[in-house]
Amino acid sequence: MRTDFTQALDYAGYLHLDTLLAAQHPLSDPQHPDELLFVIQHQTTELWLKLMVHELVGARGFLDTDDLARARKSLSRVKHILRTVTEQWSVLATLTPSEYAEFRDVLGPASGFQSVQYRAVEFLLGNKNPGMLKVFEANPPAHAFLSDALHGHTVYDAFLRLVARRGLPVPAAVLERDVSKPWVEQPELIPVFREIYEDTTGRWDLYETSEDLVDLEDAFQLWRFRHLRTVQRTIGYKHGTGGSSGVSFLKRALDLTFFPELIAVRTEIGVP
């Protein structure tokens, strides 16, 4: 076991632990013992979001080059990340309403609503909202980063283009759509997915990737739901710190869907 790292890279140096572990700065005075939990919960989520953005961009690139196997590996990793951050809410849920109320005011208007990486993940999955860029006008690098995500094609766009290259009749209007707009359900895609689902022998990899996307959406919705329940048990029906309506705002997010045709096609499968 090596013990001398005087002139060699060690674990702390590789991970920049001096910087990472010095990045927690609770603002309550005197410092509330539970504020560190709140800070670390959100910082670690941001790290996982960074990896999610990285993997989704990678999956999109692999789909663009017809490398379906590697795209599926990236999507699988995102599913596991979502399971991790979903379970992570259980740690924050140990923060009681009275404990949080003792330091909540130090957050001011800061809110997870302002997470540029969360918005990038949603944009990469198709839930695009140009109005969100206004939130980041005071932060030019964040604004540029999110603008690129807004104007780039989504993971779903990349998959549908691959499906079209495989010879299936994806409508031209879908392939040529304005990718800066939010995705809306395209009924013309349902027969395309029905063909995939009813020919699993001939189109197994497309079928499996379709199910990967459904898994991803399910995992994302479970994360949203656990977020809602954690907020509800901690602040009830108070407004969020960033000015949102809190629980009711989070409930509306549960109605959003990234890949509606992959759900709608299930009604058609097996029907004469």
Tab-separated table of N, CA and C in Angstrom, residues 17-182:
chain	number	residue	atom	x	y	z
A	17	LEU	N	-10.837	17.443	-3.666
A	17	LEU	CA	-11.660	17.420	-2.460
A	17	LEU	C	-11.527	18.700	-1.637
A	18	ASP	N	-10.371	19.365	-1.705
A	18	ASP	CA	-10.239	20.632	-0.982
A	18	ASP	C	-11.299	21.619	-1.446
A	19	THR	N	-11.521	21.669	-2.762
A	19	THR	CA	-12.526	22.575	-3.323
A	19	THR	C	-13.934	22.063	-3.032
A	20	LEU	N	-14.143	20.773	-3.275
A	20	LEU	CA	-15.477	20.192	-3.128
A	20	LEU	C	-15.988	20.295	-1.689
A	21	LEU	N	-15.167	19.944	-0.742
A	21	LEU	CA	-15.613	19.904	0.657
A	21	LEU	C	-15.620	21.283	1.311
A	22	ALA	N	-15.062	22.266	0.600
A	22	ALA	CA	-15.098	23.637	1.114
A	22	ALA	C	-16.217	24.447	0.461
A	23	ALA	N	-17.077	23.775	-0.323
A	23	ALA	CA	-18.113	24.478	-1.083
A	23	ALA	C	-19.445	24.573	-0.349
A	24	GLN	N	-19.478	24.142	0.906
A	24	GLN	CA	-20.719	24.220	1.678
A	24	GLN	C	-20.622	25.428	2.615
A	25	HIS	N	-21.517	26.384	2.416
A	25	HIS	CA	-21.467	27.625	3.192
A	25	HIS	C	-22.857	27.959	3.739
A	26	PRO	N	-23.291	27.274	4.778
A	26	PRO	CA	-24.580	27.621	5.394
A	26	PRO	C	-24.607	29.092	5.793
A	27	LEU	N	-25.765	29.721	5.634
A	27	LEU	CA	-25.889	31.156	5.880
A	27	LEU	C	-26.571	31.498	7.197
A	28	SER	N	-27.179	30.522	7.851
A	28	SER	CA	-27.860	30.817	9.116
A	28	SER	C	-26.833	31.237	10.172
A	29	ASP	N	-27.228	32.159	11.046
A	29	ASP	CA	-26.323	32.683	12.075
A	29	ASP	C	-27.093	32.873	13.378
A	30	PRO	N	-26.810	32.069	14.375
A	30	PRO	CA	-25.806	30.994	14.379
A	30	PRO	C	-26.190	29.868	13.433
A	31	GLN	N	-25.212	29.104	12.980
A	31	GLN	CA	-25.465	28.073	11.981
A	31	GLN	C	-26.428	27.022	12.513
A	32	HIS	N	-27.506	26.817	11.756
A	32	HIS	CA	-28.473	25.785	12.132
A	32	HIS	C	-27.889	24.419	11.797
A	33	PRO	N	-27.988	23.440	12.690
A	33	PRO	CA	-27.353	22.134	12.446
A	33	PRO	C	-27.898	21.382	11.244
A	34	ASP	N	-29.104	21.739	10.777
A	34	ASP	CA	-29.697	21.013	9.658
A	34	ASP	C	-29.508	21.708	8.317
A	35	GLU	N	-28.936	22.901	8.316
A	35	GLU	CA	-28.760	23.592	7.043
A	35	GLU	C	-27.723	22.883	6.168
A	36	LEU	N	-26.718	22.276	6.793
A	36	LEU	CA	-25.712	21.554	6.011
A	36	LEU	C	-26.358	20.414	5.223
A	37	LEU	N	-27.312	19.712	5.822
A	37	LEU	CA	-28.051	18.675	5.108
A	37	LEU	C	-28.718	19.258	3.864
A	38	PHE	N	-29.376	20.397	4.027
A	38	PHE	CA	-30.103	21.018	2.920
A	38	PHE	C	-29.150	21.393	1.784
A	39	VAL	N	-27.998	21.947	2.136
A	39	VAL	CA	-27.016	22.360	1.130
A	39	VAL	C	-26.453	21.144	0.396
A	40	ILE	N	-26.037	20.127	1.147
A	40	ILE	CA	-25.432	18.951	0.530
A	40	ILE	C	-26.433	18.197	-0.333
A	41	GLN	N	-27.665	18.115	0.106
A	41	GLN	CA	-28.712	17.460	-0.697
A	41	GLN	C	-28.789	18.081	-2.086
A	42	HIS	N	-28.809	19.385	-2.135
A	42	HIS	CA	-28.970	20.058	-3.422
A	42	HIS	C	-27.675	20.101	-4.226
A	43	GLN	N	-26.555	20.195	-3.565
A	43	GLN	CA	-25.290	20.155	-4.299
A	43	GLN	C	-25.068	18.795	-4.946
A	44	THR	N	-25.345	17.725	-4.227
A	44	THR	CA	-25.155	16.396	-4.810
A	44	THR	C	-26.139	16.156	-5.955
A	45	THR	N	-27.346	16.686	-5.825
A	45	THR	CA	-28.304	16.571	-6.929
A	45	THR	C	-27.772	17.276	-8.169
A	46	GLU	N	-27.159	18.436	-7.981
A	46	GLU	CA	-26.596	19.156	-9.122
A	46	GLU	C	-25.469	18.359	-9.783
A	47	LEU	N	-24.677	17.652	-8.981
A	47	LEU	CA	-23.636	16.803	-9.559
A	47	LEU	C	-24.247	15.685	-10.402
A	48	TRP	N	-25.309	15.063	-9.890
A	48	TRP	CA	-25.976	14.016	-10.656
A	48	TRP	C	-26.637	14.593	-11.911
A	49	LEU	N	-27.187	15.797	-11.809
A	49	LEU	CA	-27.768	16.438	-12.993
A	49	LEU	C	-26.698	16.707	-14.048
A	50	LYS	N	-25.521	17.108	-13.591
A	50	LYS	CA	-24.416	17.324	-14.538
A	50	LYS	C	-24.116	16.050	-15.304
A	51	LEU	N	-24.098	14.918	-14.593
A	51	LEU	CA	-23.845	13.648	-15.263
A	51	LEU	C	-25.004	13.263	-16.170
A	52	MET	N	-26.233	13.568	-15.766
A	52	MET	CA	-27.380	13.281	-16.619
A	52	MET	C	-27.300	14.052	-17.932
A	53	VAL	N	-26.945	15.333	-17.853
A	53	VAL	CA	-26.789	16.125	-19.079
A	53	VAL	C	-25.721	15.491	-19.969
A	54	HIS	N	-24.601	15.138	-19.364
A	54	HIS	CA	-23.497	14.510	-20.110
A	54	HIS	C	-23.961	13.235	-20.807
A	55	GLU	N	-24.685	12.393	-20.100
A	55	GLU	CA	-25.118	11.113	-20.665
A	55	GLU	C	-26.199	11.299	-21.723
A	56	LEU	N	-27.103	12.235	-21.526
A	56	LEU	CA	-28.160	12.469	-22.516
A	56	LEU	C	-27.592	13.060	-23.802
A	57	VAL	N	-26.647	13.977	-23.665
A	57	VAL	CA	-25.978	14.508	-24.860
A	57	VAL	C	-25.248	13.372	-25.570
A	58	GLY	N	-24.602	12.510	-24.785
A	58	GLY	CA	-23.928	11.361	-25.381
A	58	GLY	C	-24.887	10.435	-26.092
A	59	ALA	N	-26.026	10.116	-25.443
A	59	ALA	CA	-27.024	9.243	-26.064
A	59	ALA	C	-27.534	9.835	-27.367
A	60	ARG	N	-27.785	11.126	-27.351
A	60	ARG	CA	-28.247	11.801	-28.582
A	60	ARG	C	-27.208	11.656	-29.694
A	61	GLY	N	-25.936	11.848	-29.364
A	61	GLY	CA	-24.882	11.706	-30.364
A	61	GLY	C	-24.769	10.293	-30.901
A	62	PHE	N	-24.887	9.308	-30.028
A	62	PHE	CA	-24.830	7.919	-30.472
A	62	PHE	C	-26.006	7.587	-31.389
A	63	LEU	N	-27.185	8.106	-31.063
A	63	LEU	CA	-28.347	7.874	-31.925
A	63	LEU	C	-28.137	8.539	-33.285
A	64	ASP	N	-27.521	9.718	-33.289
A	64	ASP	CA	-27.262	10.422	-34.549
A	64	ASP	C	-26.350	9.621	-35.465
A	65	THR	N	-25.491	8.792	-34.880
A	65	THR	CA	-24.537	8.005	-35.681
A	65	THR	C	-24.939	6.529	-35.756
A	66	ASP	N	-26.192	6.235	-35.434
A	66	ASP	CA	-26.735	4.875	-35.533
A	66	ASP	C	-26.058	3.876	-34.592
A	67	ASP	N	-25.459	4.378	-33.533
A	67	ASP	CA	-24.836	3.495	-32.542
A	67	ASP	C	-25.841	3.253	-31.422
A	68	LEU	N	-26.795	2.398	-31.716
A	68	LEU	CA	-27.912	2.192	-30.800
A	68	LEU	C	-27.472	1.520	-29.502
A	69	ALA	N	-26.516	0.632	-29.584
A	69	ALA	CA	-26.072	-0.081	-28.385
A	69	ALA	C	-25.480	0.886	-27.358
A	70	ARG	N	-24.624	1.806	-27.806
A	70	ARG	CA	-24.014	2.754	-26.874
A	70	ARG	C	-25.029	3.780	-26.387
A	71	ALA	N	-25.978	4.136	-27.233
A	71	ALA	CA	-27.042	5.050	-26.802
A	71	ALA	C	-27.839	4.424	-25.674
A	72	ARG	N	-28.139	3.138	-25.800
A	72	ARG	CA	-28.904	2.446	-24.770
A	72	ARG	C	-28.126	2.367	-23.459
A	73	LYS	N	-26.810	2.213	-23.556
A	73	LYS	CA	-25.989	2.193	-22.335
A	73	LYS	C	-26.087	3.536	-21.611
A	74	SER	N	-26.034	4.638	-22.355
A	74	SER	CA	-26.151	5.964	-21.740
A	74	SER	C	-27.528	6.161	-21.127
A	75	LEU	N	-28.570	5.734	-21.811
A	75	LEU	CA	-29.926	5.865	-21.277
A	75	LEU	C	-30.087	5.033	-20.013
A	76	SER	N	-29.492	3.846	-19.999
A	76	SER	CA	-29.546	3.006	-18.807
A	76	SER	C	-28.873	3.704	-17.629
A	77	ARG	N	-27.757	4.357	-17.884
A	77	ARG	CA	-27.061	5.057	-16.803
A	77	ARG	C	-27.924	6.183	-16.249
A	78	VAL	N	-28.624	6.888	-17.118
A	78	VAL	CA	-29.502	7.977	-16.658
A	78	VAL	C	-30.625	7.419	-15.788
A	79	LYS	N	-31.161	6.268	-16.160
A	79	LYS	CA	-32.206	5.641	-15.341
A	79	LYS	C	-31.694	5.342	-13.939
A	80	HIS	N	-30.464	4.856	-13.842
A	80	HIS	CA	-29.897	4.542	-12.531
A	80	HIS	C	-29.627	5.821	-11.724
A	81	ILE	N	-29.211	6.867	-12.402
A	81	ILE	CA	-29.008	8.147	-11.718
A	81	ILE	C	-30.331	8.634	-11.137
A	82	LEU	N	-31.391	8.529	-11.909
A	82	LEU	CA	-32.701	8.977	-11.444
A	82	LEU	C	-33.166	8.166	-10.238
A	83	ARG	N	-32.874	6.877	-10.216
A	83	ARG	CA	-33.229	6.068	-9.053
A	83	ARG	C	-32.457	6.556	-7.821
A	84	THR	N	-31.206	6.924	-8.029
A	84	THR	CA	-30.383	7.396	-6.920
A	84	THR	C	-30.909	8.712	-6.357
A	85	VAL	N	-31.202	9.677	-7.225
A	85	VAL	CA	-31.664	10.973	-6.719
A	85	VAL	C	-33.083	10.888	-6.179
A	86	THR	N	-33.852	9.905	-6.647
A	86	THR	CA	-35.188	9.701	-6.081
A	86	THR	C	-35.082	9.216	-4.641
A	87	GLU	N	-34.218	8.229	-4.408
A	87	GLU	CA	-34.035	7.724	-3.056
A	87	GLU	C	-33.398	8.773	-2.144
A	88	GLN	N	-32.628	9.659	-2.731
A	88	GLN	CA	-31.965	10.701	-1.958
A	88	GLN	C	-32.962	11.626	-1.255
A	89	TRP	N	-34.172	11.745	-1.805
A	89	TRP	CA	-35.183	12.579	-1.138
A	89	TRP	C	-35.484	12.068	0.266
A	90	SER	N	-35.279	10.772	0.502
A	90	SER	CA	-35.574	10.220	1.825
A	90	SER	C	-34.669	10.824	2.894
A	91	VAL	N	-33.464	11.248	2.504
A	91	VAL	CA	-32.566	11.884	3.467
A	91	VAL	C	-33.096	13.268	3.828
A	92	LEU	N	-33.488	14.038	2.799
A	92	LEU	CA	-34.010	15.374	3.077
A	92	LEU	C	-35.330	15.306	3.840
A	93	ALA	N	-36.075	14.223	3.640
A	93	ALA	CA	-37.363	14.079	4.326
A	93	ALA	C	-37.207	13.919	5.837
A	94	THR	N	-35.976	13.711	6.307
A	94	THR	CA	-35.753	13.679	7.762
A	94	THR	C	-35.762	15.086	8.360
A	95	LEU	N	-35.779	16.102	7.511
A	95	LEU	CA	-35.851	17.488	7.968
A	95	LEU	C	-37.309	17.817	8.282
A	96	THR	N	-37.604	18.106	9.531
A	96	THR	CA	-38.996	18.341	9.933
A	96	THR	C	-39.417	19.768	9.598
A	97	PRO	N	-40.720	20.031	9.539
A	97	PRO	CA	-41.200	21.385	9.239
A	97	PRO	C	-40.654	22.439	10.202
A	98	SER	N	-40.614	22.126	11.479
A	98	SER	CA	-40.134	23.118	12.443
A	98	SER	C	-38.644	23.386	12.277
A	99	GLU	N	-37.870	22.343	11.949
A	99	GLU	CA	-36.432	22.531	11.735
A	99	GLU	C	-36.168	23.395	10.503
A	100	TYR	N	-36.866	23.102	9.411
A	100	TYR	CA	-36.654	23.871	8.180
A	100	TYR	C	-37.077	25.327	8.368
A	101	ALA	N	-38.163	25.540	9.109
A	101	ALA	CA	-38.657	26.905	9.323
A	101	ALA	C	-37.633	27.768	10.056
A	102	GLU	N	-36.735	27.142	10.784
A	102	GLU	CA	-35.752	27.896	11.564
A	102	GLU	C	-34.643	28.492	10.708
A	103	PHE	N	-34.471	28.000	9.451
A	103	PHE	CA	-33.431	28.611	8.603
A	103	PHE	C	-33.906	28.886	7.170
A	104	ARG	N	-35.174	28.621	6.877
A	104	ARG	CA	-35.652	28.780	5.504
A	104	ARG	C	-35.481	30.205	4.994
A	105	ASP	N	-35.585	31.196	5.864
A	105	ASP	CA	-35.532	32.584	5.405
A	105	ASP	C	-34.178	32.952	4.804
A	106	VAL	N	-33.100	32.217	5.154
A	106	VAL	CA	-31.778	32.580	4.619
A	106	VAL	C	-31.665	32.231	3.132
A	107	LEU	N	-32.579	31.415	2.615
A	107	LEU	CA	-32.541	31.091	1.190
A	107	LEU	C	-32.940	32.278	0.334
A	108	GLY	N	-33.690	33.216	0.897
A	108	GLY	CA	-34.173	34.345	0.114
A	108	GLY	C	-34.993	33.855	-1.068
A	109	PRO	N	-34.722	34.369	-2.278
A	109	PRO	CA	-35.466	33.922	-3.468
A	109	PRO	C	-34.830	32.731	-4.171
A	110	ALA	N	-33.775	32.146	-3.586
A	110	ALA	CA	-33.117	31.010	-4.231
A	110	ALA	C	-34.040	29.797	-4.240
A	111	SER	N	-34.053	29.085	-5.354
A	111	SER	CA	-34.969	27.950	-5.508
A	111	SER	C	-34.421	26.979	-6.538
A	112	GLY	N	-34.734	25.702	-6.368
A	112	GLY	CA	-34.368	24.701	-7.359
A	112	GLY	C	-34.983	24.988	-8.718
A	113	PHE	N	-36.034	25.792	-8.747
A	113	PHE	CA	-36.646	26.236	-10.004
A	113	PHE	C	-35.604	26.903	-10.906
A	114	GLN	N	-34.558	27.443	-10.288
A	114	GLN	CA	-33.522	28.184	-11.012
A	114	GLN	C	-32.345	27.309	-11.434
A	115	SER	N	-32.471	25.984	-11.311
A	115	SER	CA	-31.378	25.087	-11.688
A	115	SER	C	-31.240	25.012	-13.203
A	116	VAL	N	-30.145	25.532	-13.727
A	116	VAL	CA	-29.937	25.512	-15.171
A	116	VAL	C	-29.741	24.082	-15.672
A	117	GLN	N	-29.125	23.237	-14.859
A	117	GLN	CA	-28.898	21.863	-15.308
A	117	GLN	C	-30.196	21.068	-15.356
A	118	TYR	N	-31.082	21.313	-14.394
A	118	TYR	CA	-32.388	20.647	-14.447
A	118	TYR	C	-33.134	21.054	-15.718
A	119	ARG	N	-33.085	22.350	-16.040
A	119	ARG	CA	-33.755	22.817	-17.259
A	119	ARG	C	-33.128	22.189	-18.495
A	120	ALA	N	-31.807	22.039	-18.489
A	120	ALA	CA	-31.144	21.421	-19.638
A	120	ALA	C	-31.593	19.974	-19.813
A	121	VAL	N	-31.746	19.249	-18.711
A	121	VAL	CA	-32.233	17.873	-18.789
A	121	VAL	C	-33.631	17.845	-19.400
A	122	GLU	N	-34.498	18.719	-18.926
A	122	GLU	CA	-35.859	18.747	-19.477
A	122	GLU	C	-35.838	19.127	-20.962
A	123	PHE	N	-34.995	20.077	-21.332
A	123	PHE	CA	-34.904	20.465	-22.741
A	123	PHE	C	-34.402	19.302	-23.589
A	124	LEU	N	-33.418	18.582	-23.110
A	124	LEU	CA	-32.885	17.442	-23.852
A	124	LEU	C	-33.928	16.344	-24.028
A	125	LEU	N	-34.901	16.296	-23.109
A	125	LEU	CA	-35.955	15.283	-23.186
A	125	LEU	C	-37.225	15.790	-23.865
A	126	GLY	N	-37.256	17.073	-24.244
A	126	GLY	CA	-38.371	17.576	-25.050
A	126	GLY	C	-39.284	18.574	-24.400
A	127	ASN	N	-39.161	18.790	-23.086
A	127	ASN	CA	-40.027	19.761	-22.409
A	127	ASN	C	-39.371	21.134	-22.484
A	128	LYS	N	-39.490	21.767	-23.643
A	128	LYS	CA	-38.805	23.034	-23.892
A	128	LYS	C	-39.715	24.218	-23.589
A	129	ASN	N	-39.114	25.233	-22.999
A	129	ASN	CA	-39.852	26.435	-22.619
A	129	ASN	C	-38.929	27.639	-22.791
A	130	PRO	N	-39.023	28.345	-23.922
A	130	PRO	CA	-38.126	29.478	-24.168
A	130	PRO	C	-38.191	30.541	-23.077
A	131	GLY	N	-39.339	30.654	-22.413
A	131	GLY	CA	-39.490	31.655	-21.364
A	131	GLY	C	-38.558	31.434	-20.191
A	132	MET	N	-38.072	30.192	-20.026
A	132	MET	CA	-37.177	29.904	-18.916
A	132	MET	C	-35.830	30.591	-19.057
A	133	LEU	N	-35.450	30.975	-20.274
A	133	LEU	CA	-34.151	31.618	-20.455
A	133	LEU	C	-34.066	32.953	-19.720
A	134	LYS	N	-35.214	33.604	-19.510
A	134	LYS	CA	-35.218	34.892	-18.819
A	134	LYS	C	-34.678	34.771	-17.398
A	135	VAL	N	-34.900	33.614	-16.788
A	135	VAL	CA	-34.439	33.393	-15.416
A	135	VAL	C	-32.918	33.496	-15.321
A	136	PHE	N	-32.221	33.241	-16.446
A	136	PHE	CA	-30.760	33.149	-16.422
A	136	PHE	C	-30.077	34.304	-17.150
A	137	GLU	N	-30.810	35.378	-17.427
A	137	GLU	CA	-30.222	36.507	-18.144
A	137	GLU	C	-29.077	37.153	-17.368
A	138	ALA	N	-29.119	37.094	-16.043
A	138	ALA	CA	-28.052	37.688	-15.229
A	138	ALA	C	-26.813	36.804	-15.171
A	139	ASN	N	-26.879	35.627	-15.765
A	139	ASN	CA	-25.763	34.677	-15.748
A	139	ASN	C	-25.469	34.262	-17.195
A	140	PRO	N	-24.674	35.060	-17.933
A	140	PRO	CA	-24.452	34.791	-19.365
A	140	PRO	C	-23.991	33.375	-19.691
A	141	PRO	N	-23.039	32.770	-18.955
A	141	PRO	CA	-22.647	31.395	-19.304
A	141	PRO	C	-23.808	30.398	-19.166
A	142	ALA	N	-24.594	30.549	-18.098
A	142	ALA	CA	-25.748	29.657	-17.908
A	142	ALA	C	-26.779	29.892	-18.996
A	143	HIS	N	-26.986	31.159	-19.345
A	143	HIS	CA	-27.952	31.501	-20.394
A	143	HIS	C	-27.541	30.877	-21.726
A	144	ALA	N	-26.247	30.971	-22.059
A	144	ALA	CA	-25.757	30.405	-23.319
A	144	ALA	C	-25.877	28.882	-23.325
A	145	PHE	N	-25.557	28.276	-22.191
A	145	PHE	CA	-25.651	26.818	-22.056
A	145	PHE	C	-27.078	26.343	-22.283
A	146	LEU	N	-28.039	27.032	-21.662
A	146	LEU	CA	-29.432	26.630	-21.793
A	146	LEU	C	-29.979	26.970	-23.173
A	147	SER	N	-29.501	28.060	-23.765
A	147	SER	CA	-29.927	28.410	-25.116
A	147	SER	C	-29.503	27.329	-26.111
A	148	ASP	N	-28.289	26.791	-25.929
A	148	ASP	CA	-27.841	25.707	-26.796
A	148	ASP	C	-28.753	24.489	-26.649
A	149	ALA	N	-29.142	24.188	-25.407
A	149	ALA	CA	-30.034	23.050	-25.169
A	149	ALA	C	-31.406	23.297	-25.789
A	150	LEU	N	-31.870	24.544	-25.734
A	150	LEU	CA	-33.174	24.888	-26.305
A	150	LEU	C	-33.186	24.680	-27.817
A	151	HIS	N	-32.121	25.083	-28.482
A	151	HIS	CA	-32.095	25.058	-29.945
A	151	HIS	C	-31.514	23.767	-30.515
A	152	GLY	N	-31.079	22.865	-29.635
A	152	GLY	CA	-30.594	21.576	-30.110
A	152	GLY	C	-31.722	20.563	-30.176
A	153	HIS	N	-31.541	19.547	-31.006
A	153	HIS	CA	-32.575	18.513	-31.088
A	153	HIS	C	-32.525	17.646	-29.833
A	154	THR	N	-33.628	17.002	-29.539
A	154	THR	CA	-33.762	16.216	-28.315
A	154	THR	C	-33.316	14.776	-28.548
A	155	VAL	N	-33.219	14.039	-27.455
A	155	VAL	CA	-32.925	12.609	-27.548
A	155	VAL	C	-34.016	11.901	-28.358
A	156	TYR	N	-35.254	12.304	-28.152
A	156	TYR	CA	-36.382	11.703	-28.878
A	156	TYR	C	-36.302	12.031	-30.362
A	157	ASP	N	-35.950	13.284	-30.701
A	157	ASP	CA	-35.757	13.647	-32.110
A	157	ASP	C	-34.712	12.731	-32.743
A	158	ALA	N	-33.603	12.530	-32.032
A	158	ALA	CA	-32.520	11.694	-32.567
A	158	ALA	C	-33.004	10.261	-32.781
A	159	PHE	N	-33.779	9.744	-31.845
A	159	PHE	CA	-34.293	8.378	-31.989
A	159	PHE	C	-35.246	8.274	-33.173
A	160	LEU	N	-36.129	9.244	-33.327
A	160	LEU	CA	-37.083	9.197	-34.433
A	160	LEU	C	-36.388	9.314	-35.787
A	161	ARG	N	-35.321	10.086	-35.838
A	161	ARG	CA	-34.555	10.177	-37.084
A	161	ARG	C	-33.900	8.836	-37.396
A	162	LEU	N	-33.422	8.145	-36.377
A	162	LEU	CA	-32.853	6.813	-36.589
A	162	LEU	C	-33.923	5.841	-37.071
A	163	VAL	N	-35.101	5.914	-36.445
A	163	VAL	CA	-36.216	5.058	-36.867
A	163	VAL	C	-36.535	5.297	-38.339
A	164	ALA	N	-36.526	6.559	-38.758
A	164	ALA	CA	-36.796	6.877	-40.166
A	164	ALA	C	-35.709	6.303	-41.075
A	165	ARG	N	-34.458	6.371	-40.614
A	165	ARG	CA	-33.363	5.807	-41.426
A	165	ARG	C	-33.475	4.296	-41.550
A	166	ARG	N	-34.178	3.675	-40.608
A	166	ARG	CA	-34.413	2.226	-40.684
A	166	ARG	C	-35.548	1.886	-41.649
A	167	GLY	N	-36.146	2.895	-42.253
A	167	GLY	CA	-37.158	2.649	-43.270
A	167	GLY	C	-38.595	2.744	-42.812
A	168	LEU	N	-38.828	3.126	-41.560
A	168	LEU	CA	-40.193	3.269	-41.072
A	168	LEU	C	-40.729	4.665	-41.416
A	169	PRO	N	-42.056	4.776	-41.627
A	169	PRO	CA	-42.642	6.017	-42.157
A	169	PRO	C	-42.846	7.125	-41.114
A	170	VAL	N	-41.762	7.636	-40.554
A	170	VAL	CA	-41.865	8.779	-39.648
A	170	VAL	C	-42.227	9.999	-40.492
A	171	PRO	N	-43.305	10.717	-40.148
A	171	PRO	CA	-43.740	11.851	-40.973
A	171	PRO	C	-42.663	12.915	-41.139
A	172	ALA	N	-42.593	13.482	-42.333
A	172	ALA	CA	-41.607	14.534	-42.610
A	172	ALA	C	-41.782	15.717	-41.673
A	173	ALA	N	-43.027	16.026	-41.302
A	173	ALA	CA	-43.284	17.153	-40.405
A	173	ALA	C	-42.620	16.950	-39.048
A	174	VAL	N	-42.502	15.701	-38.635
A	174	VAL	CA	-41.834	15.383	-37.373
A	174	VAL	C	-40.323	15.540	-37.526
A	175	LEU	N	-39.796	15.028	-38.630
A	175	LEU	CA	-38.354	15.071	-38.852
A	175	LEU	C	-37.848	16.490	-39.089
A	176	GLU	N	-38.709	17.344	-39.592
A	176	GLU	CA	-38.299	18.705	-39.943
A	176	GLU	C	-38.839	19.748	-38.980
A	177	ARG	N	-39.329	19.333	-37.831
A	177	ARG	CA	-39.965	20.260	-36.899
A	177	ARG	C	-38.972	21.268	-36.333
A	178	ASP	N	-39.489	22.362	-35.796
A	178	ASP	CA	-38.681	23.351	-35.092
A	178	ASP	C	-38.340	22.760	-33.728
A	179	VAL	N	-37.093	22.349	-33.558
A	179	VAL	CA	-36.720	21.626	-32.344
A	179	VAL	C	-36.641	22.530	-31.111
A	180	SER	N	-36.775	23.843	-31.292
A	180	SER	CA	-36.789	24.732	-30.127
A	180	SER	C	-38.176	24.803	-29.489
A	181	LYS	N	-39.154	24.179	-30.136
A	181	LYS	CA	-40.516	24.163	-29.598
A	181	LYS	C	-40.717	22.941	-28.704
A	182	PRO	N	-41.601	23.042	-27.715
A	182	PRO	CA	-41.872	21.867	-26.887
A	182	PRO	C	-42.520	20.765	-27.707
